[in-house]
Structures are given as structure tokens and as C-alpha cells.
Short mmCIF file of C-alpha atoms in Angstrom, two decimals:
data_model
loop_
_atom_site.label_atom_id
_atom_site.label_comp_id
_atom_site.label_asym_id
_atom_site.label_seq_id
_atom_site.Cartn_x
_atom_site.Cartn_y
_atom_site.Cartn_z
CA UNK A 189 5.78 28.38 -3.66
CA UNK A 190 5.78 32.12 -4.34
CA UNK A 191 8.20 31.58 -7.22
CA UNK A 192 6.11 28.77 -8.71
CA UNK A 193 3.03 30.98 -8.60
CA UNK A 194 4.87 33.74 -10.41
CA UNK A 195 5.96 31.38 -13.23
CA UNK A 196 3.97 30.64 -16.41
CA UNK A 197 1.03 28.27 -15.73
CA UNK A 198 2.57 25.28 -17.57
CA UNK A 199 5.89 25.65 -15.84
CA UNK A 200 4.11 25.96 -12.51
CA UNK A 201 2.24 22.72 -13.18
CA UNK A 202 5.48 20.90 -13.97
CA UNK A 203 7.16 22.27 -10.86
CA UNK A 204 4.19 21.26 -8.80
CA UNK A 205 4.12 17.72 -10.25
CA UNK A 206 7.84 17.28 -9.72
CA UNK A 207 7.54 18.62 -6.21
CA UNK A 208 4.68 16.22 -5.49
CA UNK A 209 6.74 13.30 -6.82
CA UNK A 210 9.67 14.26 -4.60
CA UNK A 211 7.39 14.41 -1.56
CA UNK A 212 5.89 11.01 -2.36
CA UNK A 213 9.31 9.41 -2.74
CA UNK A 214 10.47 10.89 0.56
CA UNK A 215 7.29 9.61 2.23
CA UNK A 216 7.79 6.12 0.71
CA UNK A 217 11.38 6.03 1.98
CA UNK A 218 10.24 7.17 5.43
CA UNK A 219 7.54 4.47 5.47
CA UNK A 220 10.19 1.80 4.85
CA UNK A 221 12.69 3.14 7.36
CA UNK A 222 10.20 3.91 10.16
CA UNK A 223 8.83 0.36 9.80
CA UNK A 224 12.26 -1.25 9.66
CA UNK A 225 14.17 0.76 12.25
CA UNK A 226 11.63 2.90 14.07
CA UNK A 227 11.03 6.65 14.03
CA UNK A 228 13.77 7.54 16.50
CA UNK A 229 16.47 5.48 14.78
CA UNK A 230 15.69 6.56 11.20
CA UNK A 231 17.74 9.68 10.42
CA UNK A 232 16.83 12.36 7.88
CA UNK A 233 20.08 11.48 6.10
CA UNK A 234 19.04 7.84 5.78
CA UNK A 235 15.59 8.81 4.51
CA UNK A 236 17.12 11.11 1.86
CA UNK A 237 19.62 8.46 0.82
CA UNK A 238 16.86 5.80 0.48
CA UNK A 239 14.77 8.22 -1.60
CA UNK A 240 17.76 9.28 -3.72
CA UNK A 241 17.62 12.97 -2.75
CA UNK A 242 19.77 15.50 -0.97
CA UNK A 243 18.98 17.05 2.39
CA UNK A 244 18.06 20.19 0.45
CA UNK A 245 15.15 18.37 -1.19
CA UNK A 246 14.02 17.20 2.22
CA UNK A 247 14.03 20.66 3.80
CA UNK A 248 12.27 22.28 0.87
CA UNK A 249 9.38 19.86 1.56
CA UNK A 250 9.33 19.33 5.31
CA UNK A 251 10.39 21.47 8.26
CA UNK A 252 11.64 18.43 10.18
CA UNK A 253 11.19 14.70 10.76
CA UNK A 254 8.06 15.39 12.85
CA UNK A 255 6.32 17.11 9.94
CA UNK A 256 7.29 14.25 7.62
CA UNK A 257 5.85 11.83 10.17
CA UNK A 258 2.52 13.68 10.43
CA UNK A 259 2.26 13.89 6.63
CA UNK A 260 3.02 10.18 6.26
CA UNK A 261 0.44 9.19 8.89
CA UNK A 262 -2.16 11.38 7.18
CA UNK A 263 -1.38 9.90 3.75
CA UNK A 264 -1.60 6.30 4.93
CA UNK A 265 -4.81 6.80 6.91
CA UNK A 266 -6.36 8.73 4.01
CA UNK A 267 -5.47 5.94 1.56
CA UNK A 268 -7.38 3.38 3.66
CA UNK A 269 -10.32 5.76 4.06
CA UNK A 270 -10.55 5.99 0.27
CA UNK A 271 -10.36 2.20 -0.07
CA UNK A 272 -13.27 1.85 2.35
CA UNK A 273 -15.35 4.46 0.51
CA UNK A 274 -14.64 2.81 -2.83
CA UNK A 275 -15.64 -0.59 -1.43
CA UNK A 276 -18.96 0.82 -0.20
CA UNK A 277 -19.53 2.58 -3.54
CA UNK A 278 -18.74 -0.66 -5.44
CA UNK A 279 -21.89 -2.22 -3.98
CA UNK A 280 -22.45 -4.37 -0.92
CA UNK A 281 -22.82 -8.14 -1.36
CA UNK A 282 -25.90 -9.67 0.22
CA UNK A 283 -27.76 -6.36 0.30
CA UNK A 284 -31.34 -6.93 -0.84
CA UNK A 285 -33.60 -3.90 -0.27
CA UNK A 286 -36.65 -6.17 -0.20
CA UNK A 287 -35.42 -8.38 2.67
CA UNK A 288 -34.41 -7.73 6.24
CA UNK A 289 -30.68 -8.18 6.78
CA UNK A 290 -29.62 -11.42 8.46
CA UNK A 291 -26.35 -12.25 10.21
CA UNK A 292 -25.06 -14.11 7.18
CA UNK A 293 -25.56 -11.10 4.90
CA UNK A 294 -23.89 -8.81 7.48
CA UNK A 295 -20.97 -11.26 7.57
CA UNK A 296 -20.55 -11.05 3.80
CA UNK A 297 -20.66 -7.24 3.88
CA UNK A 298 -18.08 -7.10 6.68
CA UNK A 299 -15.74 -9.48 4.81
CA UNK A 300 -16.13 -7.37 1.63
CA UNK A 301 -15.20 -4.14 3.45
CA UNK A 302 -12.30 -5.59 5.47
CA UNK A 303 -10.90 -7.24 2.37
CA UNK A 304 -10.72 -3.88 0.60
CA UNK A 305 -8.45 -2.18 3.11
CA UNK A 306 -4.69 -2.39 2.51
CA UNK A 307 -2.82 -4.18 5.20
CA UNK A 308 0.62 -5.63 5.54
CA UNK A 309 3.16 -6.24 8.24
CA UNK A 310 4.98 -2.95 7.60
CA UNK A 311 1.78 -0.98 8.03
CA UNK A 312 1.14 -2.68 11.37
CA UNK A 313 4.69 -1.87 12.49
CA UNK A 314 4.16 1.72 11.39
CA UNK A 315 0.90 1.98 13.34
CA UNK A 316 2.61 0.73 16.50
CA UNK A 317 5.37 3.30 15.84
CA UNK A 318 2.71 6.03 15.47
CA UNK A 319 1.29 5.13 18.89
CA UNK A 320 4.66 5.37 20.58
CA UNK A 321 5.94 8.46 18.75
CA UNK A 322 2.76 10.38 19.50
CA UNK A 323 2.91 9.47 23.20
CA UNK A 324 6.59 10.44 23.44
CA UNK A 325 6.40 13.69 21.42
CA UNK A 326 3.86 16.20 22.73
CA UNK A 327 4.82 18.60 19.90
CA UNK A 328 3.53 16.02 17.40
CA UNK A 329 0.55 14.83 19.44
CA UNK A 330 -1.75 17.86 19.04
CA UNK A 331 -1.51 17.90 15.24
CA UNK A 332 -1.72 14.10 14.98
CA UNK A 333 -4.77 13.92 17.26
CA UNK A 334 -6.56 16.69 15.35
CA UNK A 335 -6.05 14.87 12.03
CA UNK A 336 -6.94 11.53 13.59
CA UNK A 337 -10.18 12.99 14.97
CA UNK A 338 -11.11 14.39 11.56
CA UNK A 339 -10.58 10.97 10.06
CA UNK A 340 -12.59 9.28 12.82
CA UNK A 341 -15.41 11.75 12.15
CA UNK A 342 -15.31 10.88 8.46
CA UNK A 343 -15.35 7.18 9.32
CA UNK A 344 -18.30 7.81 11.66
CA UNK A 345 -20.10 9.51 8.75
CA UNK A 346 -19.42 6.44 6.61
CA UNK A 347 -20.83 4.19 9.36
CA UNK A 348 -23.95 6.39 9.55
CA UNK A 349 -24.37 6.23 5.77
CA UNK A 350 -23.76 2.48 5.77
CA UNK A 351 -26.35 1.94 8.52
CA UNK A 352 -28.86 3.95 6.50
CA UNK A 353 -28.07 1.90 3.37
CA UNK A 354 -28.72 -1.25 5.41
CA UNK A 355 -31.91 0.16 6.90
CA UNK A 356 -30.58 0.05 10.46
CA UNK A 357 -30.15 2.46 13.36
CA UNK A 358 -27.07 2.55 15.63
CA UNK A 359 -27.53 1.88 19.35
CA UNK A 360 -24.31 3.68 20.36
CA UNK A 361 -22.88 6.90 18.87
CA UNK A 362 -21.17 6.32 15.51
CA UNK A 363 -17.82 7.62 16.82
CA UNK A 364 -17.83 5.13 19.68
CA UNK A 365 -18.73 2.34 17.27
CA UNK A 366 -15.91 3.34 14.90
CA UNK A 367 -13.38 3.33 17.74
CA UNK A 368 -14.61 -0.06 18.95
CA UNK A 369 -14.66 -1.78 15.55
CA UNK A 370 -11.36 -0.23 14.53
CA UNK A 371 -9.53 -1.24 17.71
CA UNK A 372 -11.12 -4.69 17.74
CA UNK A 373 -10.01 -5.36 14.18
CA UNK A 374 -6.51 -4.06 14.91
CA UNK A 375 -6.35 -6.58 17.78
CA UNK A 376 -7.28 -9.31 15.26
CA UNK A 377 -4.57 -8.12 12.87
CA UNK A 378 -2.04 -8.09 15.67
CA UNK A 379 -2.95 -11.56 16.89
CA UNK A 380 -2.90 -12.96 13.36
CA UNK A 381 0.47 -11.34 12.79
CA UNK A 382 1.99 -12.72 16.00
CA UNK A 383 0.61 -16.23 15.35
CA UNK A 384 1.59 -16.05 11.68
CA UNK A 385 4.20 -18.77 12.07
CA UNK A 386 1.81 -21.32 13.63
CA UNK A 387 0.25 -23.79 11.15
CA UNK A 388 -3.54 -23.43 10.98
CA UNK A 389 -3.49 -20.10 12.86
CA UNK A 390 -6.53 -17.99 11.90
CA UNK A 391 -6.17 -14.93 9.67
CA UNK A 392 -7.43 -11.54 10.82
CA UNK A 393 -10.61 -11.72 8.66
CA UNK A 394 -11.31 -15.19 10.11
CA UNK A 395 -10.93 -13.83 13.64
CA UNK A 396 -13.14 -10.85 12.79
CA UNK A 397 -15.81 -13.18 11.37
CA UNK A 398 -16.25 -14.58 14.90
CA UNK A 399 -17.41 -11.31 16.40
CA UNK A 400 -17.79 -8.42 13.96
CA UNK A 401 -21.05 -9.48 12.25
CA UNK A 402 -22.73 -10.25 15.62
CA UNK A 403 -21.52 -6.92 17.04
CA UNK A 404 -22.74 -5.07 13.93
CA UNK A 405 -26.12 -6.80 14.23
CA UNK A 406 -26.55 -6.38 17.98
CA UNK A 407 -25.35 -2.76 18.16
CA UNK A 408 -27.89 -1.77 15.51
CA UNK A 409 -31.55 -2.51 15.01
CA UNK A 410 -33.87 -2.34 11.99
CA UNK A 411 -35.14 1.20 11.37
CA UNK A 412 -38.65 -0.22 11.47
CA UNK A 413 -38.04 -2.48 14.48
CA UNK A 414 -41.29 -4.36 15.00
CA UNK A 415 -41.03 -5.51 18.62
CA UNK A 416 -38.53 -3.07 20.06
CA UNK A 417 -39.25 0.59 20.69
CA UNK A 418 -36.68 3.28 21.37
CA UNK A 419 -36.39 3.98 25.11
CA UNK A 420 -38.33 6.92 26.58
CA UNK B 266 19.43 -22.86 42.93
CA UNK B 267 21.12 -26.23 43.58
CA UNK B 268 23.20 -24.62 46.32
CA UNK B 269 20.18 -22.94 47.91
CA UNK B 270 18.36 -26.26 47.99
CA UNK B 271 21.29 -27.93 49.71
CA UNK B 272 21.44 -25.24 52.44
CA UNK B 273 19.48 -25.33 55.73
CA UNK B 274 15.76 -24.46 55.18
CA UNK B 275 15.97 -21.03 56.87
CA UNK B 276 19.02 -20.01 54.93
CA UNK B 277 17.36 -21.20 51.72
CA UNK B 278 14.26 -19.09 52.50
CA UNK B 279 16.43 -16.00 53.05
CA UNK B 280 18.35 -16.58 49.83
CA UNK B 281 15.11 -17.04 47.96
CA UNK B 282 13.57 -13.86 49.44
CA UNK B 283 16.67 -11.84 48.65
CA UNK B 284 16.78 -13.27 45.16
CA UNK B 285 13.10 -12.39 44.66
CA UNK B 286 13.75 -8.84 45.90
CA UNK B 287 16.65 -8.46 43.46
CA UNK B 288 14.48 -9.65 40.57
CA UNK B 289 11.67 -7.24 41.52
CA UNK B 290 14.07 -4.29 41.68
CA UNK B 291 15.54 -5.17 38.28
CA UNK B 292 12.02 -5.44 36.86
CA UNK B 293 11.05 -2.06 38.39
CA UNK B 294 14.13 -0.43 36.87
CA UNK B 295 13.39 -2.00 33.49
CA UNK B 296 9.77 -0.77 33.67
CA UNK B 297 11.02 2.80 34.16
CA UNK B 298 13.67 2.66 31.45
CA UNK B 299 11.59 0.82 28.81
CA UNK B 300 8.83 3.41 29.33
CA UNK B 301 11.22 6.38 29.26
CA UNK B 302 13.64 5.36 26.50
CA UNK B 303 12.15 2.28 24.86
CA UNK B 304 13.27 -1.34 24.86
CA UNK B 305 15.95 -0.97 22.20
CA UNK B 306 17.58 2.09 23.76
CA UNK B 307 17.60 0.84 27.37
CA UNK B 308 20.86 -1.05 27.96
CA UNK B 309 21.38 -3.81 30.52
CA UNK B 310 24.04 -1.57 32.11
CA UNK B 311 21.53 1.26 32.53
CA UNK B 312 18.94 -1.11 34.03
CA UNK B 313 21.50 -2.46 36.55
CA UNK B 314 22.63 1.05 37.44
CA UNK B 315 19.04 2.22 37.99
CA UNK B 316 18.35 -0.85 40.19
CA UNK B 317 21.65 -0.44 42.09
CA UNK B 318 23.05 -3.82 41.08
CA UNK B 319 26.00 -5.19 39.13
CA UNK B 320 25.74 -6.99 35.80
CA UNK B 321 26.44 -10.19 37.78
CA UNK B 322 23.14 -9.79 39.65
CA UNK B 323 21.37 -9.30 36.31
CA UNK B 324 22.81 -12.42 34.68
CA UNK B 325 22.13 -14.61 37.71
CA UNK B 326 18.43 -13.72 37.24
CA UNK B 327 17.91 -13.34 33.50
CA UNK B 328 19.61 -14.85 30.46
CA UNK B 329 19.26 -11.59 28.52
CA UNK B 330 17.17 -8.45 28.00
CA UNK B 331 14.54 -10.48 26.12
CA UNK B 332 13.94 -12.75 29.13
CA UNK B 333 13.71 -9.71 31.40
CA UNK B 334 11.17 -8.20 29.00
CA UNK B 335 8.99 -11.35 28.94
CA UNK B 336 9.10 -11.57 32.74
CA UNK B 337 8.18 -7.91 33.12
CA UNK B 338 5.27 -8.18 30.68
CA UNK B 339 4.00 -11.27 32.52
CA UNK B 340 4.29 -9.54 35.92
CA UNK B 341 2.42 -6.42 34.80
CA UNK B 342 -0.36 -8.34 33.05
CA UNK B 343 -0.70 -10.71 36.01
CA UNK B 344 -0.96 -7.76 38.43
CA UNK B 345 -3.93 -6.34 36.51
CA UNK B 346 -5.56 -9.77 36.28
CA UNK B 347 -5.40 -10.03 40.10
CA UNK B 348 -6.87 -6.53 40.46
CA UNK B 349 -9.79 -7.53 38.25
CA UNK B 350 -10.39 -10.77 40.20
CA UNK B 351 -10.24 -8.90 43.52
CA UNK B 352 -12.72 -6.32 42.24
CA UNK B 353 -15.17 -9.08 41.23
CA UNK B 354 -14.67 -10.86 44.57
CA UNK B 355 -15.24 -7.57 46.45
CA UNK B 356 -18.86 -7.58 45.25
CA UNK B 357 -20.51 -5.95 42.27
CA UNK B 358 -22.47 -2.72 42.81
CA UNK B 359 -26.01 -2.73 41.46
CA UNK B 360 -26.23 -6.53 41.46
CA UNK B 361 -29.59 -7.59 42.86
CA UNK B 362 -30.32 -11.31 42.40
CA UNK B 363 -34.06 -10.63 42.57
CA UNK B 364 -34.14 -8.16 39.66
CA UNK B 365 -33.20 -8.34 36.03
CA UNK B 366 -30.09 -6.32 35.24
CA UNK B 367 -30.70 -2.96 33.54
CA UNK B 368 -28.27 -0.79 31.57
CA UNK B 369 -27.72 1.51 34.53
CA UNK B 370 -26.68 -1.37 36.78
CA UNK B 371 -24.36 -2.72 34.06
CA UNK B 372 -22.83 0.76 33.81
CA UNK B 373 -22.08 0.81 37.54
CA UNK B 374 -20.51 -2.66 37.40
CA UNK B 375 -18.34 -1.68 34.41
CA UNK B 376 -17.17 1.51 36.16
CA UNK B 377 -16.36 -0.50 39.31
CA UNK B 378 -14.23 -3.01 37.39
CA UNK B 379 -12.41 -0.48 35.19
CA UNK B 380 -11.67 1.69 38.23
CA UNK B 381 -9.92 -1.24 39.93
CA UNK B 382 -7.31 -1.79 37.22
CA UNK B 383 -3.99 0.06 37.57
CA UNK B 384 -3.28 2.44 34.78
CA UNK B 385 -0.86 5.25 34.23
CA UNK B 386 0.95 6.87 31.37
CA UNK B 387 4.07 4.74 31.82
CA UNK B 388 2.04 1.55 31.60
CA UNK B 389 0.50 2.75 28.33
CA UNK B 390 3.95 3.56 26.95
CA UNK B 391 5.13 0.12 28.03
CA UNK B 392 2.20 -1.59 26.31
CA UNK B 393 2.98 0.23 23.07
CA UNK B 394 6.62 -0.85 23.50
CA UNK B 395 5.47 -4.46 24.02
CA UNK B 396 3.57 -4.34 20.72
CA UNK B 397 6.57 -3.12 18.79
CA UNK B 398 9.19 -5.31 20.47
CA UNK B 399 7.14 -8.43 19.93
CA UNK B 400 6.62 -7.58 16.23
CA UNK B 401 10.32 -6.85 15.73
CA UNK B 402 11.73 -9.82 17.70
CA UNK B 403 10.44 -13.22 16.53
CA UNK B 404 12.57 -14.92 19.22
CA UNK B 405 10.46 -13.12 21.87
CA UNK B 406 7.13 -13.39 20.06
CA UNK B 407 6.43 -17.10 20.56
CA UNK B 408 6.92 -16.98 24.34
CA UNK B 409 5.07 -13.66 24.67
CA UNK B 410 2.11 -14.87 22.61
CA UNK B 411 1.87 -18.12 24.59
CA UNK B 412 1.75 -16.21 27.89
CA UNK B 413 -0.64 -13.64 26.45
CA UNK B 414 -2.99 -16.40 25.27
CA UNK B 415 -2.97 -18.02 28.74
CA UNK B 416 -3.89 -14.68 30.24
CA UNK B 417 -6.61 -14.08 27.64
CA UNK B 418 -8.02 -17.54 28.46
CA UNK B 419 -8.06 -16.66 32.16
CA UNK B 420 -9.79 -13.36 31.35
CA UNK B 421 -12.30 -15.27 29.23
CA UNK B 422 -12.98 -17.56 32.22
CA UNK B 423 -13.57 -14.45 34.36
CA UNK B 424 -16.01 -13.10 31.76
CA UNK B 425 -17.85 -16.45 31.74
CA UNK B 426 -18.03 -16.43 35.56
CA UNK B 427 -19.13 -12.80 35.58
CA UNK B 428 -21.87 -13.49 33.03
CA UNK B 429 -23.10 -16.38 35.19
CA UNK B 430 -23.07 -14.14 38.28
CA UNK B 431 -25.18 -11.64 36.34
CA UNK B 432 -27.52 -14.35 35.07
CA UNK B 433 -26.63 -13.71 31.43
CA UNK B 434 -25.39 -15.72 28.45
CA UNK B 435 -22.74 -14.46 25.97
CA UNK B 436 -23.71 -14.12 22.31
CA UNK B 437 -20.12 -14.34 21.04
CA UNK B 438 -17.30 -16.57 22.36
CA UNK B 439 -15.78 -15.24 25.61
CA UNK B 440 -12.31 -14.96 24.04
CA UNK B 441 -13.62 -12.77 21.24
CA UNK B 442 -15.48 -10.61 23.74
CA UNK B 443 -12.36 -10.23 25.90
CA UNK B 444 -10.30 -9.16 22.89
CA UNK B 445 -12.97 -6.67 21.82
CA UNK B 446 -13.54 -5.09 25.25
CA UNK B 447 -9.82 -5.03 26.00
CA UNK B 448 -8.85 -3.36 22.73
CA UNK B 449 -11.80 -0.95 22.88
CA UNK B 450 -10.84 0.20 26.35
CA UNK B 451 -7.19 0.55 25.34
CA UNK B 452 -8.36 2.85 22.53
CA UNK B 453 -10.21 4.93 25.15
CA UNK B 454 -7.10 5.09 27.33
CA UNK B 455 -5.01 6.12 24.35
CA UNK B 456 -7.44 8.83 23.25
CA UNK B 457 -7.76 10.17 26.81
CA UNK B 458 -4.00 10.19 27.10
CA UNK B 459 -3.47 12.05 23.83
CA UNK B 460 -6.18 14.60 24.63
CA UNK B 461 -4.96 14.94 28.22
CA UNK B 462 -3.83 18.52 27.67
CA UNK B 463 -7.21 19.74 26.34
CA UNK B 464 -9.53 21.30 28.97
CA UNK B 465 -12.74 19.33 29.40
CA UNK B 466 -11.39 16.33 27.46
CA UNK B 467 -13.12 13.11 28.58
CA UNK B 468 -11.30 10.55 30.74
CA UNK B 469 -11.02 6.93 29.61
CA UNK B 470 -13.79 5.71 31.99
CA UNK B 471 -16.05 8.51 30.65
CA UNK B 472 -15.36 7.40 27.08
CA UNK B 473 -15.97 3.76 28.04
CA UNK B 474 -19.29 4.69 29.68
CA UNK B 475 -20.55 5.72 26.22
CA UNK B 476 -20.26 2.23 24.74
CA UNK B 477 -19.14 -0.48 27.16
CA UNK B 478 -22.42 -0.94 29.10
CA UNK B 479 -24.48 -1.04 25.87
CA UNK B 480 -22.05 -3.52 24.32
CA UNK B 481 -22.10 -5.67 27.49
CA UNK B 482 -25.90 -5.62 27.45
CA UNK B 483 -26.37 -6.24 23.74
CA UNK B 484 -23.71 -8.97 23.41
CA UNK B 485 -25.38 -10.94 26.21
CA UNK B 486 -28.94 -11.88 27.00
CA UNK B 487 -30.73 -13.03 30.15
CA UNK B 488 -30.24 -16.76 30.79
CA UNK B 489 -34.02 -17.04 30.95
CA UNK B 490 -34.67 -14.76 27.97
CA UNK B 491 -38.44 -14.58 27.68
CA UNK B 492 -38.92 -13.41 24.10
CA UNK B 493 -35.69 -14.55 22.46
CA UNK B 494 -34.76 -18.16 21.80
CA UNK B 495 -31.29 -19.42 20.92
CA UNK B 496 -30.97 -20.02 17.17
CA UNK B 497 -31.76 -23.51 15.83
#
């Protein structure tokens, strides 16, 4: 880092780009191997080999496998956060400022947002790995939790903004709502994944359609609620 | 089994009791080792050694580690189901048939039920292991999912009965509500666990108190709702 800063600006930029590319390839390889074999079983050697680098490249980017893990978790969570933000910015279907929102419109908005977030089997394996690794490694937990909380706060901000866009007020704190919706949808993803082999088994968005719009409607109320006043 | 059936009734009872005790000890040992080391790392030898049995005792009870795993998951889920049923049967605090239920009373009922269900760090590790093992082993998944669905149906029946006891009607299907409440509370347990080292960090029941009573109130309505009629 110190050497790159001392170099000419152009050279520094190239070094920095190359360095970034190396990091991304190591993270991609770790994603594959953690999903396939698990965090404990995937060795640094195997990750380097999959990425096509030497151990030297690894250690000039990460102190150890734990730091790689934290960086990977942050990257993957951040990617989905951006997808959600982009989907909100792209415009919400069924949103008509002149009309009060009905359950059907909420359902279309929910489907639009869920459809925008990347999901595949490997990501679900990786999430389950994250849960276990963090519980088994206290040295990782503190950093992981801090980053996770930041992300949950950002998601809570998005929920607040979204509620305002929809002209509604939340009946529970935004952070609690984020945790509830997030864990509920993960349960749908998990069930859909496990039943994936069964013909006619519902997909995760189909499962979510059964509860998420009603929950979103009932845990919020119109900002100008006619018949219902805030308590106290 | 054929031999035990052919023996005198008393002898058969003793054999069956001893056999049951052996199974329970093997399951206890597997619980410890799966939580400590994970399903993949825990060998049948290590499980037998921890339980104080030979491999012969193992194979006369279970075909393989997968069958042991399925049996253990069923036992642990069943235990918590019984705890929930007992807690409902023991009487719900704050339930007064003459008065309509308020949020405070719902909060006390929720706290009573959550407090009755066994939970510790090892159980949370084991649950995370279950998730991963089931995703990685299709030969286990079908059986696990079938048992899990039966249990979720039983939980849904309990929710239906509970709603009736409380004089309320559910606004989403009971199975969806069970999945949502279950996954939301697991997220609380996980967060409480990860923040366990931080002074003043909330416990899982404290986290649940922020959302569960409101969700239970808003996703149900009084059976004789005065101002709100069922849609069309």
C-alpha cells in the first residue's frame, strides 16, 4: 500500500485495479469452495489453486481465512443491498399516489422487490455456513455482527423510506420488521430449496405471496389513517 | 426384534427398555458431538466412544449416521413441541374470557410460551448443522422434510387451537404464521447469541417482545370483530 502510494498516479491506479481483481478472484473461489465443502474443510491452498494464484497473493490480500470470510460475507450482503436499492429506484409497480394502497398492489411491489435479489442454491449454502462459522468462531463473530448490524440498519432505513413512499407508517420498529421479513423469506427459500425435487412444490416467491403482503399491510397503516388513531 | 417378541413378556419389556436406553445414550452423544464438531466431522466411532458403547450397539439401532441424525432431529423437535403443548395446557396468563384481549395480555402469553421452550447454545448450533446437512445430503432431505412438515402441521394445529382459545381468527394461513413466527424467533435467538458477549445486549425474549405481540395482534382479529368484516 505504502509503495503503491509512492508510485506515479497511473501506475498506482493499475496496481490498485490489479490488486482489486486478485481479491475478487480469491473471493469468487472462496464462495465456490465454502459452498461446496464448507468453511472448515476449504483450505487456503485449495482457494488459491481454484483462483489460480499462489499463497503469496492470498497473504498480500488477507491476513487469514477468517478475514477472507468476513470480506466475502460483506461483499455478498452488500451486493443484495444494492439490488434492493436499485429495484426501489427503478419504480414500484402498482404505486399510484392518488389511490390508497390495497393488498393486491402491495403484493405486486413485494414480488418486484423479491425478484430483484440474487438467490441461488450456493448462496443459501453459504448463508447456512455463515451462521455456523460465526457461532463456532468468537474471533470472527464480533466483526461479522458489527457489519451485519450496519447492513440491517441500512435495510431498516430502506424500509422507512419505502413506507414513506407508500404513504404508510410502521407499527413495529423498522429493525424488528427487517429481521422478521428477512428471516421469514429465508425460511421460504429454505423450504422451496428442500422441496425442490417434488413436482408442483411452491417456489419461494409463491410461498412469500401467502404471507408477506398481508404482513406488510397489517404491520403498517396509512399515514392519514381515518378510523384508527395512534395509541396514547 | 423378532427374538424379543418371542421371549416372555417381562423379558421382552426389559430388552425393550434397555434398547431404548441405549438409543437415548447414542442420541445424547451425537447431540454433543454434532454441536461441538459438526455432523461431517463427528465419526460413528467417536459417537460410540462418547456413549460408552461398541459399534455393534450402534448398528443394531441405526443403519448409518444419516438415520441417527434424522432420529435425533425428530427427538429434539418433538421435545420442544411437547413443551409448547404443556405450556398451553398449564393455562395462559392474562387470559380472561370476559374481556377482549389487549396487547399487554398477548405479550404476557407470548413470554409464557417462549419461556417454556428449551433453548441453549448447543441446540442453536445443532439447528444450524441440520440446515447445512439437509442441504448437502439429498438422501436425508426427503425424510427430514417430511418429518419437519408433520411437525409444522402440528404446530399449525396448536396455533389454530390457541387462536380459538383467545377468541381470535387468523388473517393468514396457520402454516404461514408458524413459519414466520418460528423463523423470526430463531433470528432473535441467533442475534442474542452472537451479541452474548456485549454488556446490556438484549436477550431473545426481550427482542421478541418488540415485535411478536404486535404481530400476533395484527395478524389476527377478534372472532366477533365489531368494525371489520371478512373480505367478500
